[in-house]
Amino acid sequence: MHAIDHHAAPAVLNADAIRPHLPYLPVRQILQQLFAALGQGQAVQPPQTLTLFPGNAGDMITYQGVLASQQLFGAKLSPYIVTGGKPLVTAWTSLFSMQTGQPLLFCDASLLTVERTAGTTALAVEQLARPDSRQLALIGCGAVGQAHLRHVLALRPWQRIRVFAPGLAADSALQAQLLAMDTRIELATSAEAAAADADVIMLCTSSGSPVLDVAALKKPALITSISTNVAQAHEIAPALLSQMDVYCDHRASTPSRAGEMVLAARHHQWQADAIRGDLAELVNNLCPRPGYQRHVFFRSIGMGLQDIAIAHALLQRVQQAA
């Protein structure tokens, strides 16, 4: 991709304008370059900030980042707005130039967030999964879960891919959608059935409580987990962290936001310094790889730098097409 024009008028893109560009964004490559820059001191990742709205009306999470290697900074703002019915959750990313100080892009972040979330897990799978991994499991089959499948299909020579989600058995349209993605995909009847002999298990739910009985697994596996808007959301039991090799997207900020890490530190004497590595360290070969004597757990919470990097790639395509 070509260099962006730091003097161009800011582009404003909604989801419909972004959707045609998604298949052409090299998401995992973008994220690998980002984490390489972070590990080499060419990027800055401040902690997320949570701002509560008065009167229990909701909140706003701010994801910030400085990507000096590309001369960019910016932030994603994601409000959670209480309504009379279903809460309203949106997200927009702003991108600014470090050369001119001017805004370059304002874009709906919903589709990009799905891609960078799945791409981050895929980068973790690439870095952490055993080279001989053959069995893949997916728990949670919504848009984010399906994106996870798309991003990891080519990373290992999977022989079997089992998927499960609550309600999947009664949703024939979703079943057809999943089975059409790859001929190796099989529908499981439970999370445990999907994950029993898996080498890699991707948890992609919106649950605020454990969704998998890790004790039922037949061999050490890589288990990945993502964040949702549920308070202290966690997809495995917090007490299990001390029995796993734990990795994360960003060791400086993930432990204070990931639900199972917060609860494990509060109730189970787990400490954040037990984290063996994060993605910047993995990409730059600055931490040990797992030996798989026990389960490996990778936790991502989402980072402003990921939003900045993928928004930059989007802007490159838009400016090139103009």
C-alpha positions as a printed Julia matrix, in Angstrom:
322×3 Matrix{Float64}:
   0.0     0.0    0.0
   1.17    3.53  -0.74
   1.9     6.24   1.8
  -1.08    8.35   2.83
  -1.38   12.07   2.11
  -0.99   13.85   5.47
  -2.35   17.09   3.95
  -5.59   15.7    2.52
  -8.98   16.8    3.78
 -10.35   14.36   6.35
 -12.42   11.48   5.01
 -15.67   10.53   6.73
 -16.74    6.92   6.17
 -19.78    5.05   7.43
 -20.14    1.27   7.52
 -21.55    1.05   3.99
 -18.54    2.91   2.62
 -16.11    0.69   4.53
 -17.62   -2.73   3.77
 -16.31   -3.08   0.15
 -12.74   -2.49   1.35
 -12.69   -5.14   4.1
 -11.66   -8.16   1.98
  -8.58   -6.27   0.78
  -7.16   -5.26   4.16
  -4.17   -7.47   5.13
  -5.28   -7.49   8.76
  -2.82   -9.95  10.29
   0.12   -8.33   8.48
  -1.05   -4.9    9.68
  -1.25   -6.13  13.27
   2.12   -7.89  13.12
   3.76   -4.65  11.96
   1.94   -2.75  14.69
   3.13   -5.04  17.48
   6.65   -5.04  16.06
   6.6    -1.23  16.26
   5.21   -1.34  19.8
   7.96   -3.69  20.93
  10.6    -1.47  19.31
   9.44    1.74  20.98
   7.83    3.17  17.84
   4.3     3.14  19.24
   2.56    4.09  22.47
  -0.47    2.33  23.96
  -2.13    4.19  26.86
  -4.63    2.32  29.03
  -8.28    2.34  28.04
 -10.37    4.91  29.88
 -13.94    4.32  31.01
 -16.12    7.4   31.44
 -19.47    6.94  33.17
 -22.44    9.0   32.03
 -24.39   10.8   34.77
 -27.61    9.26  36.01
 -26.7     5.69  35.05
 -27.25    6.63  31.41
 -24.36    4.52  30.15
 -20.66    4.95  29.61
 -17.94    5.55  27.04
 -14.69    3.65  26.51
 -11.83    5.53  24.88
  -9.16    3.54  23.04
  -6.14    5.73  22.26
  -2.87    5.08  20.46
   0.2     6.69  18.92
   1.75    4.93  15.93
   4.95    6.93  15.45
   6.26    4.5   12.84
   3.45    5.76  10.56
   3.35    9.31  11.97
  -0.22    8.85  13.24
  -2.23    9.15  16.43
  -5.89    8.84  17.23
  -8.64    7.31  19.31
 -11.72    5.16  19.07
 -14.71    6.24  21.14
 -17.25    3.54  21.97
 -20.36    4.6   23.92
 -22.78    2.27  25.68
 -26.03    4.25  25.83
 -28.89    3.11  28.04
 -32.29    3.33  26.34
 -35.79    2.18  27.16
 -34.97   -1.11  25.4
 -31.79   -2.63  24.03
 -28.72   -0.5   24.88
 -27.15    1.38  22.0
 -23.48    0.53  21.35
 -21.54    2.34  18.63
 -17.9     3.13  17.91
 -16.09    5.68  15.74
 -12.36    6.0   15.13
 -10.55    9.28  14.56
  -7.13    9.34  12.88
  -4.75   12.32  13.03
  -1.41   13.18  11.43
   1.71   13.66  13.56
   3.13   15.68  10.67
   0.37   18.27  10.38
  -1.72   17.78  13.54
  -4.79   17.65  11.32
  -7.55   15.02  11.25
  -7.26   12.52   8.41
 -10.18   10.16   8.96
 -13.39    9.71  10.93
 -14.89    6.28  10.39
 -17.5     3.93  11.8
 -15.45    1.37  13.71
 -17.98   -1.47  13.98
 -16.8    -3.55  11.02
 -13.15   -2.68  11.56
 -13.39   -3.71  15.22
 -14.64   -7.15  14.2
 -11.73   -7.57  11.8
  -9.01   -6.36  14.16
 -10.41   -8.48  17.02
 -10.34  -11.61  14.88
  -7.0   -10.64  13.37
  -5.47  -10.24  16.83
  -6.58  -13.73  17.79
  -5.23  -15.03  14.48
  -1.84  -13.42  15.17
  -1.83  -15.08  18.59
  -2.69  -18.45  17.03
   0.11  -17.98  14.5
   2.59  -17.19  17.28
   1.44  -19.61  19.99
  -0.27  -22.68  18.51
   1.76  -25.83  18.13
   3.03  -26.19  14.54
   1.37  -29.61  14.33
  -2.06  -28.34  15.42
  -4.79  -30.12  13.49
  -7.99  -29.77  15.56
  -9.72  -26.38  15.82
 -12.77  -25.46  17.9
 -14.89  -22.3   17.86
 -17.32  -21.48  20.66
 -19.59  -18.6   19.64
 -20.6   -18.26  16.0
 -21.76  -14.67  15.57
 -20.09  -12.12  13.3
 -16.95  -12.02  15.46
 -16.73  -15.81  15.68
 -17.12  -16.21  11.93
 -14.43  -13.59  11.37
 -12.15  -15.61  13.66
 -12.67  -18.64  11.44
 -11.9   -16.67   8.29
  -8.67  -15.34   9.76
  -7.3   -18.66  11.07
  -8.33  -21.12   8.35
  -4.99  -20.85   6.56
  -2.73  -20.75   9.64
  -2.48  -24.51  10.23
  -3.42  -27.6    8.18
  -6.62  -28.15  10.16
  -8.12  -31.59   9.7
 -11.29  -30.94  11.72
 -13.03  -27.74  12.72
 -15.84  -28.04  15.27
 -18.16  -25.14  16.07
 -20.78  -24.59  18.74
 -23.03  -21.78  19.92
 -26.12  -21.75  22.14
 -29.11  -21.85  19.84
 -27.13  -23.13  16.87
 -29.09  -26.39  16.74
 -32.31  -24.45  16.14
 -30.87  -21.95  13.63
 -30.78  -23.63  10.23
 -29.71  -20.43   8.46
 -26.67  -20.04  10.71
 -25.84  -23.72  10.3
 -25.85  -23.34   6.53
 -23.77  -20.18   6.74
 -21.12  -21.91   8.84
 -20.98  -25.1    6.8
 -20.55  -23.05   3.62
 -17.38  -21.46   4.99
 -15.24  -24.63   4.8
 -15.8   -28.31   4.13
 -13.92  -29.27   7.33
 -16.45  -27.53   9.59
 -18.65  -29.73  11.79
 -21.5   -28.68  14.08
 -21.06  -29.77  17.71
 -23.81  -30.34  20.25
 -22.01  -28.64  23.16
 -18.97  -26.53  23.93
 -17.27  -29.54  25.52
 -17.96  -31.72  22.48
 -16.49  -29.08  20.2
 -13.38  -28.59  22.32
 -12.7   -32.08  23.73
  -9.65  -33.0   21.62
  -8.91  -29.6   20.09
  -5.43  -28.13  19.76
  -6.81  -24.57  19.5
 -10.07  -23.38  21.07
 -11.35  -19.9   20.22
 -13.92  -18.47  22.64
 -15.95  -15.76  20.9
 -19.01  -15.24  23.07
 -20.53  -12.29  24.9
 -20.74  -14.24  28.13
 -20.07  -12.81  31.56
 -19.41  -16.27  33.02
 -17.41  -19.36  31.97
 -18.59  -21.09  28.8
 -16.18  -24.04  28.78
 -15.33  -26.77  31.28
 -11.56  -26.74  30.82
 -11.21  -29.83  33.03
 -13.04  -31.84  30.36
 -10.35  -31.2   27.74
  -8.34  -34.27  26.77
  -4.96  -32.58  26.19
  -3.22  -29.23  26.65
  -4.66  -26.69  24.24
  -4.33  -23.04  23.24
  -7.49  -21.26  24.46
  -8.16  -17.73  23.19
 -10.69  -15.29  24.65
 -11.95  -11.82  23.76
 -13.77   -8.98  25.53
 -17.39   -7.85  25.5
 -19.34   -5.02  27.12
 -20.49   -7.24  30.0
 -18.98   -6.08  33.3
 -15.97   -8.26  34.22
 -16.75  -10.56  31.32
 -14.84  -13.85  31.35
 -15.17  -17.04  29.34
 -13.11  -19.34  31.59
 -13.07  -19.69  35.38
 -10.69  -17.13  36.94
  -9.28  -19.75  39.33
  -7.77  -21.58  36.34
  -5.28  -18.85  35.41
  -2.67  -20.07  37.88
  -2.8   -23.49  36.17
  -2.12  -22.1   32.67
   0.6   -20.4   30.67
  -1.0   -16.98  30.2
  -0.35  -14.57  27.32
  -2.22  -11.41  26.31
  -2.35   -8.64  23.72
  -0.79   -5.96  25.98
   0.62   -6.84  29.39
   0.6    -3.21  30.58
  -3.17   -2.81  30.23
  -4.91   -6.18  29.78
  -4.7    -7.39  33.43
  -6.58   -4.36  34.73
  -9.46   -4.79  32.26
  -9.85   -8.51  31.51
 -12.56   -9.89  33.79
 -10.98  -13.24  34.65
  -7.63  -11.55  35.39
  -9.22   -8.98  37.69
 -11.16  -11.69  39.52
  -8.19  -14.07  39.67
  -6.06  -11.36  41.25
  -8.83  -10.44  43.71
  -9.89  -13.92  44.79
  -7.26  -16.48  43.73
  -3.85  -14.91  44.46
  -2.98  -14.7   40.75
  -0.6   -11.89  39.82
  -0.15  -10.11  36.52
   3.59  -10.76  36.53
   2.71  -14.4   35.85
   1.9   -13.39  32.25
   4.55  -15.02  30.08
   4.34  -12.59  27.19
   2.25  -10.27  25.08
   1.99   -9.82  21.32
   4.72   -7.18  21.09
   7.09   -9.52  22.9
   6.04  -12.53  20.82
   6.43  -10.75  17.48
   9.86   -9.43  18.53
  10.95  -12.78  20.03
  11.34  -11.29  23.5
   9.46  -13.92  25.52
   9.34  -17.73  25.76
   6.93  -19.78  23.68
   4.7   -22.28  25.5
   5.89  -25.82  26.0
   2.35  -27.27  26.26
   2.91  -29.15  29.46
  -0.34  -27.42  30.43
  -3.05  -25.31  28.81
  -2.1   -21.99  27.21
  -4.46  -19.04  27.57
  -4.4   -15.94  25.34
  -6.55  -12.98  26.34
  -7.21   -9.86  24.28
  -9.18   -6.8   25.35
  -8.75   -4.65  22.26
  -6.28   -1.79  21.89
  -6.43    1.7   20.49
  -3.32    0.97  18.46
  -5.15   -1.82  16.66
  -7.89    0.63  15.72
  -5.33    3.21  14.57
  -3.44    0.67  12.47
  -6.47   -0.77  10.68
  -7.95    2.71  10.13
  -4.62    3.68   8.56
  -4.82    0.71   6.17
  -8.38    1.69   5.28
  -7.31    5.27   4.59
  -4.51    4.05   2.34
  -7.02    2.17   0.19
  -9.48    5.04   0.09
  -6.85    7.61  -0.9
  -5.4     5.24  -3.51
  -8.82    4.74  -5.09
  -9.62    8.47  -5.16
